[in-house]
mmCIF file with all atom_site columns, C-alpha atoms in Angstrom:
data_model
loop_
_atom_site.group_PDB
_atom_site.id
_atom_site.type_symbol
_atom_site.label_atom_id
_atom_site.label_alt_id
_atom_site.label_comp_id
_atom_site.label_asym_id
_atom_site.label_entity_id
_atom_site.label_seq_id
_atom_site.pdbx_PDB_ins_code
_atom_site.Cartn_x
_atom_site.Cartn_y
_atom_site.Cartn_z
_atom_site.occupancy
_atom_site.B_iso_or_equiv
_atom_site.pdbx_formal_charge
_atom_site.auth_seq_id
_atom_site.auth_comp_id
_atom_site.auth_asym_id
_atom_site.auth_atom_id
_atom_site.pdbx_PDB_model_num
ATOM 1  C CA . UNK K 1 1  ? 0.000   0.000  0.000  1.00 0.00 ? 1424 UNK K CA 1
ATOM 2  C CA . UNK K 1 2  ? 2.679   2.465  0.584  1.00 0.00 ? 1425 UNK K CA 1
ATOM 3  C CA . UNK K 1 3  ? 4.760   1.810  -2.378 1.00 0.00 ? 1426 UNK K CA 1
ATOM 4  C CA . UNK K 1 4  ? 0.885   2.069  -4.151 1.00 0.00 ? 1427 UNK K CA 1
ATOM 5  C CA . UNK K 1 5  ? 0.969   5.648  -2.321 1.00 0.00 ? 1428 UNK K CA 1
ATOM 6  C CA . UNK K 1 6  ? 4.117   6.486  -3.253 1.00 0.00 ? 1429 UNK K CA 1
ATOM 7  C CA . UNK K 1 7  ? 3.798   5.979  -6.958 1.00 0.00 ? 1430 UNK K CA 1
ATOM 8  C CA . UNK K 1 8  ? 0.665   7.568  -6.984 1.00 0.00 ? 1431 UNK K CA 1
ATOM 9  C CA . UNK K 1 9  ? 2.011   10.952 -5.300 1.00 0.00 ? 1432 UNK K CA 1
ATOM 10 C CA . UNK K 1 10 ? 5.675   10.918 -5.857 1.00 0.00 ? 1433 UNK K CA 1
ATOM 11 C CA . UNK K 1 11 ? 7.532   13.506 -3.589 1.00 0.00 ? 1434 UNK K CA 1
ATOM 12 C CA . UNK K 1 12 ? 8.601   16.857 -5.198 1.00 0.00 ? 1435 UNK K CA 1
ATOM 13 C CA . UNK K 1 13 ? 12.064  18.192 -4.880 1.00 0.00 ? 1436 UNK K CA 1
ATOM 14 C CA . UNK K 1 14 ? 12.048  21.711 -4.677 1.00 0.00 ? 1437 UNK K CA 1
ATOM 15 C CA . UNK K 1 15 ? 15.689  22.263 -3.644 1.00 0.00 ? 1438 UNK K CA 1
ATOM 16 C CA . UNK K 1 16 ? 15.275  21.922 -0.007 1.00 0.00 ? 1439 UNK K CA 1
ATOM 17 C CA . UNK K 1 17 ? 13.960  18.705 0.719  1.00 0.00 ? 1440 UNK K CA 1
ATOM 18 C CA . UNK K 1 18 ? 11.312  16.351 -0.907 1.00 0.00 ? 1441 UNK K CA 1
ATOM 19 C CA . UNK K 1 19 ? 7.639   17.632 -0.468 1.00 0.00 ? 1442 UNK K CA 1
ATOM 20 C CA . UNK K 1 20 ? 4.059   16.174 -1.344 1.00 0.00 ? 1443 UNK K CA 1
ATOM 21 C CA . UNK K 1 21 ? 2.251   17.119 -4.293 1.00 0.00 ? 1444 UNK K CA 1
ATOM 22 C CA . UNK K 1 22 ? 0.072   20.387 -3.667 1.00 0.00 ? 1445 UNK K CA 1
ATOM 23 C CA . UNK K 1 23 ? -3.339  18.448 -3.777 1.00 0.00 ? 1446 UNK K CA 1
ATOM 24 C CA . UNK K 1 24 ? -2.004  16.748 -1.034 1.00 0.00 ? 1447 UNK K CA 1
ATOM 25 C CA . UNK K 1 25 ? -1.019  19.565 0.880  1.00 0.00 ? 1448 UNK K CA 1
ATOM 26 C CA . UNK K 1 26 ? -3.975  21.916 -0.065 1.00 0.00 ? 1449 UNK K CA 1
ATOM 27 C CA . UNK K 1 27 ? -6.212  19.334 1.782  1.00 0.00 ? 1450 UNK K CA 1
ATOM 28 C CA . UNK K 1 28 ? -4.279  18.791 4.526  1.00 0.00 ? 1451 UNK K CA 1
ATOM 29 C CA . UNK K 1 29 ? -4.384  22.988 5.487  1.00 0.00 ? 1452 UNK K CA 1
ATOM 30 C CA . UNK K 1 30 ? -8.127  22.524 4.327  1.00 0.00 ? 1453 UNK K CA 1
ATOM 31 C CA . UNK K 1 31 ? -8.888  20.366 6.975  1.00 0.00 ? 1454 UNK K CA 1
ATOM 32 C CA . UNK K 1 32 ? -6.791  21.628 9.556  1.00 0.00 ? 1455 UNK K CA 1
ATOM 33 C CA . UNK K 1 33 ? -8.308  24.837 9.215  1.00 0.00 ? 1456 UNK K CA 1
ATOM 34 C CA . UNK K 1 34 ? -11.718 23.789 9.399  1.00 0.00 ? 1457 UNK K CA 1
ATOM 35 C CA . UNK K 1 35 ? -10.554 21.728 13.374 1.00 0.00 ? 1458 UNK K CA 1
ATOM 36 C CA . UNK K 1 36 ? -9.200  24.775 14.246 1.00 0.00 ? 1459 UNK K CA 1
ATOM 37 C CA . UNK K 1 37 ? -12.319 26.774 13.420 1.00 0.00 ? 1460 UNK K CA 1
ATOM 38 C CA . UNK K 1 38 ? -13.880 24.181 15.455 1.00 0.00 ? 1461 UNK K CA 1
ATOM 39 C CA . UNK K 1 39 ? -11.979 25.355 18.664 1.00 0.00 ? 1462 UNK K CA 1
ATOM 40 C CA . UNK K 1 40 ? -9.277  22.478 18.298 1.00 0.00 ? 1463 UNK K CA 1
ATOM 41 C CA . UNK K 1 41 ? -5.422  23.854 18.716 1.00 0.00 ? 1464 UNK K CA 1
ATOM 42 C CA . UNK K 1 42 ? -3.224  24.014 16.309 1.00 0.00 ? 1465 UNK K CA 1
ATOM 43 C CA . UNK K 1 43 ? -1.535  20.687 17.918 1.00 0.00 ? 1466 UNK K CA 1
ATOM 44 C CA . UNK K 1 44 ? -4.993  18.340 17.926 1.00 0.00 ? 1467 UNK K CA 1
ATOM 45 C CA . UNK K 1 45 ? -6.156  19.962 13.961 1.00 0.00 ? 1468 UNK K CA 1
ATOM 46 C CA . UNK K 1 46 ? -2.709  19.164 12.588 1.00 0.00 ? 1469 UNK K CA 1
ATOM 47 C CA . UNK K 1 47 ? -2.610  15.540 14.540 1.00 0.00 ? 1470 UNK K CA 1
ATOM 48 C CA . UNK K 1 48 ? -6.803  15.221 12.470 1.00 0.00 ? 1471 UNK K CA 1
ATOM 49 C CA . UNK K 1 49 ? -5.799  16.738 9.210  1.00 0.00 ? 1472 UNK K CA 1
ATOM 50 C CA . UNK K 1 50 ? -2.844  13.899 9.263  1.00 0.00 ? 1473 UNK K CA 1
ATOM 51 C CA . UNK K 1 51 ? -4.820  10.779 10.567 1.00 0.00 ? 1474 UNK K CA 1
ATOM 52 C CA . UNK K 1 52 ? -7.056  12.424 7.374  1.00 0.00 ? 1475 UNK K CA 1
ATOM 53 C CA . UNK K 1 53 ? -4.812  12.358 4.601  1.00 0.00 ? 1476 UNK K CA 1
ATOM 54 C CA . UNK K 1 54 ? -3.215  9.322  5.643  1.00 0.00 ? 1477 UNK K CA 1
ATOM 55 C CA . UNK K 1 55 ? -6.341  7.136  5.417  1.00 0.00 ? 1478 UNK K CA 1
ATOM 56 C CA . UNK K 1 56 ? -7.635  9.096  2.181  1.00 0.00 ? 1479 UNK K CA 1
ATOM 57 C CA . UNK K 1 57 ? -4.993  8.565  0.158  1.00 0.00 ? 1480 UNK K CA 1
ATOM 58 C CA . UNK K 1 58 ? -4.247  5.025  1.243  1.00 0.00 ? 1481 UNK K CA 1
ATOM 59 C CA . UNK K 1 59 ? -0.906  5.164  2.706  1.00 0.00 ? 1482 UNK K CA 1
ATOM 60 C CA . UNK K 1 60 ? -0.519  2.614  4.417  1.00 0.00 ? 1483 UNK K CA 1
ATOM 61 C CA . UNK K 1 61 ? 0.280   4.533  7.270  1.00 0.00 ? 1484 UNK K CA 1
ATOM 62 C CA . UNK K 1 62 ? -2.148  4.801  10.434 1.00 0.00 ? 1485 UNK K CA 1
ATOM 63 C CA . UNK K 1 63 ? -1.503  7.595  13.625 1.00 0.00 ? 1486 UNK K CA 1
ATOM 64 C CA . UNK K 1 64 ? -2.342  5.831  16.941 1.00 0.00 ? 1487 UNK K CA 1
ATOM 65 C CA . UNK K 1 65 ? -3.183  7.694  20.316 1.00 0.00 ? 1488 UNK K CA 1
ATOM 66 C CA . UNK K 1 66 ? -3.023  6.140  23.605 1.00 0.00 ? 1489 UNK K CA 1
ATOM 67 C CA . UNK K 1 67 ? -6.339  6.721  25.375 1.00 0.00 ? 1490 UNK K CA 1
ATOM 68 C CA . UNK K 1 68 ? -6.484  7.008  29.219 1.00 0.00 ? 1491 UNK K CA 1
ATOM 69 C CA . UNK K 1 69 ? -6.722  3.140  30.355 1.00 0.00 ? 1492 UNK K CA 1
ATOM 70 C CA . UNK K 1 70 ? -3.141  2.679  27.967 1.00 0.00 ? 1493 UNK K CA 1
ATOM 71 C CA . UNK K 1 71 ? -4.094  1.403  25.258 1.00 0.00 ? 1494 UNK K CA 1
ATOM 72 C CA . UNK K 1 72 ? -3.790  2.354  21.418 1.00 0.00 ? 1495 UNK K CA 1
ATOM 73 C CA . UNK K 1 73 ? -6.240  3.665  19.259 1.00 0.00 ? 1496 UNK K CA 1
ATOM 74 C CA . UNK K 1 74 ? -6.396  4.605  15.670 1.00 0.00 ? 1497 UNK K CA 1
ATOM 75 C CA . UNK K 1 75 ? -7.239  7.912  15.009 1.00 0.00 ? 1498 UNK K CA 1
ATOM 76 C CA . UNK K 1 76 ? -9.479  8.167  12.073 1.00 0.00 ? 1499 UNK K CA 1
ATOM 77 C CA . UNK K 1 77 ? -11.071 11.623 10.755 1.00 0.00 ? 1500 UNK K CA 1
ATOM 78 C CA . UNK K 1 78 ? -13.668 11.470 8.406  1.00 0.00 ? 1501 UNK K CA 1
ATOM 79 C CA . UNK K 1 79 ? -15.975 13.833 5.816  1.00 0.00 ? 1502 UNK K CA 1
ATOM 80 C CA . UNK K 1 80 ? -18.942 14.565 5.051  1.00 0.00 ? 1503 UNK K CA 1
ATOM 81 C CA . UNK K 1 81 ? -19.910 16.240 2.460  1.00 0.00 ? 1504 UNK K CA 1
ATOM 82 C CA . UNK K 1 82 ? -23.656 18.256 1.520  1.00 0.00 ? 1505 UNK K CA 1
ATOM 83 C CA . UNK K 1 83 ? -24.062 20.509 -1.079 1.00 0.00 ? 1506 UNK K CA 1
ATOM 84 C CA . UNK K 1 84 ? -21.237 20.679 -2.016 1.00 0.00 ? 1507 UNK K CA 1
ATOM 85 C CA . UNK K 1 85 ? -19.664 21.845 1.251  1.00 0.00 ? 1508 UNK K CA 1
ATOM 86 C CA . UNK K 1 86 ? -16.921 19.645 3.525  1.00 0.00 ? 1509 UNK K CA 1
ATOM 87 C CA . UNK K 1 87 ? -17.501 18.897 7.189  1.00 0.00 ? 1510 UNK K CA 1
ATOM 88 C CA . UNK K 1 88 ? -14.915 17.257 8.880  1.00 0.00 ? 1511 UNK K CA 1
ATOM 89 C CA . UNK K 1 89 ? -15.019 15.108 12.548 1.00 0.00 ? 1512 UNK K CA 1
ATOM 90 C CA . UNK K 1 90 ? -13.235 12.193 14.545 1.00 0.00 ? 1513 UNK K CA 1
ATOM 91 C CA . UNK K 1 91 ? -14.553 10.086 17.767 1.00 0.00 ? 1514 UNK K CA 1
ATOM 92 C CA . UNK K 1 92 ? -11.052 9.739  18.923 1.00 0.00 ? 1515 UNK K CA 1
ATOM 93 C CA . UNK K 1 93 ? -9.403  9.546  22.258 1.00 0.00 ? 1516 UNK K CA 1
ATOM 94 C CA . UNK K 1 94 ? -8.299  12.951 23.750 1.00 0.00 ? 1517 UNK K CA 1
#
């Protein structure tokens, strides 16, 4: 799945580093925008937006959290989308 990922969205070298395509990158600051105009901080939108792109462009790649008893959770963020308009939430351990 991640070489699948990989070849799909190859890496960009702009002269400082490889970097992700820009659809890639415009929906990640889409989303993490619309958690922090939720009331999220920056920390918790950016850790959403991430568990977000990871699962919609099939990485292969999962984020886990550890929830208060100790044990590991995936963090999943999903969309929905009316009218043409994005909405964007998670049920995930704090």
């Amino acid at each position: 799945m991640a070489n699948t990922f990989k070849a799909t969205y190859p890496t960009v070298n702009l002269g400082y580093g490889p970097d992700f395509p820009d659809e890639l990158l415009n929906k990640y600051g889409e989303v993490n925008i619309a958690f922090q105009a939720q009331g999220f901080s920056i920390f918790l939108s950016e850790e959403k937006a991430m568990s977000y792109i990871l699962d919609k462009y099939n990485t292969g790649i999962a984020l886990l959290k550890q929830d208060i008893n100790g044990n590991f959770k995936r963090l999943i963020t999903n969309e929905n989308l009316s009218n043409g308009n994005a909405t964007y939430f998670t049920n995930n351990c704090q």
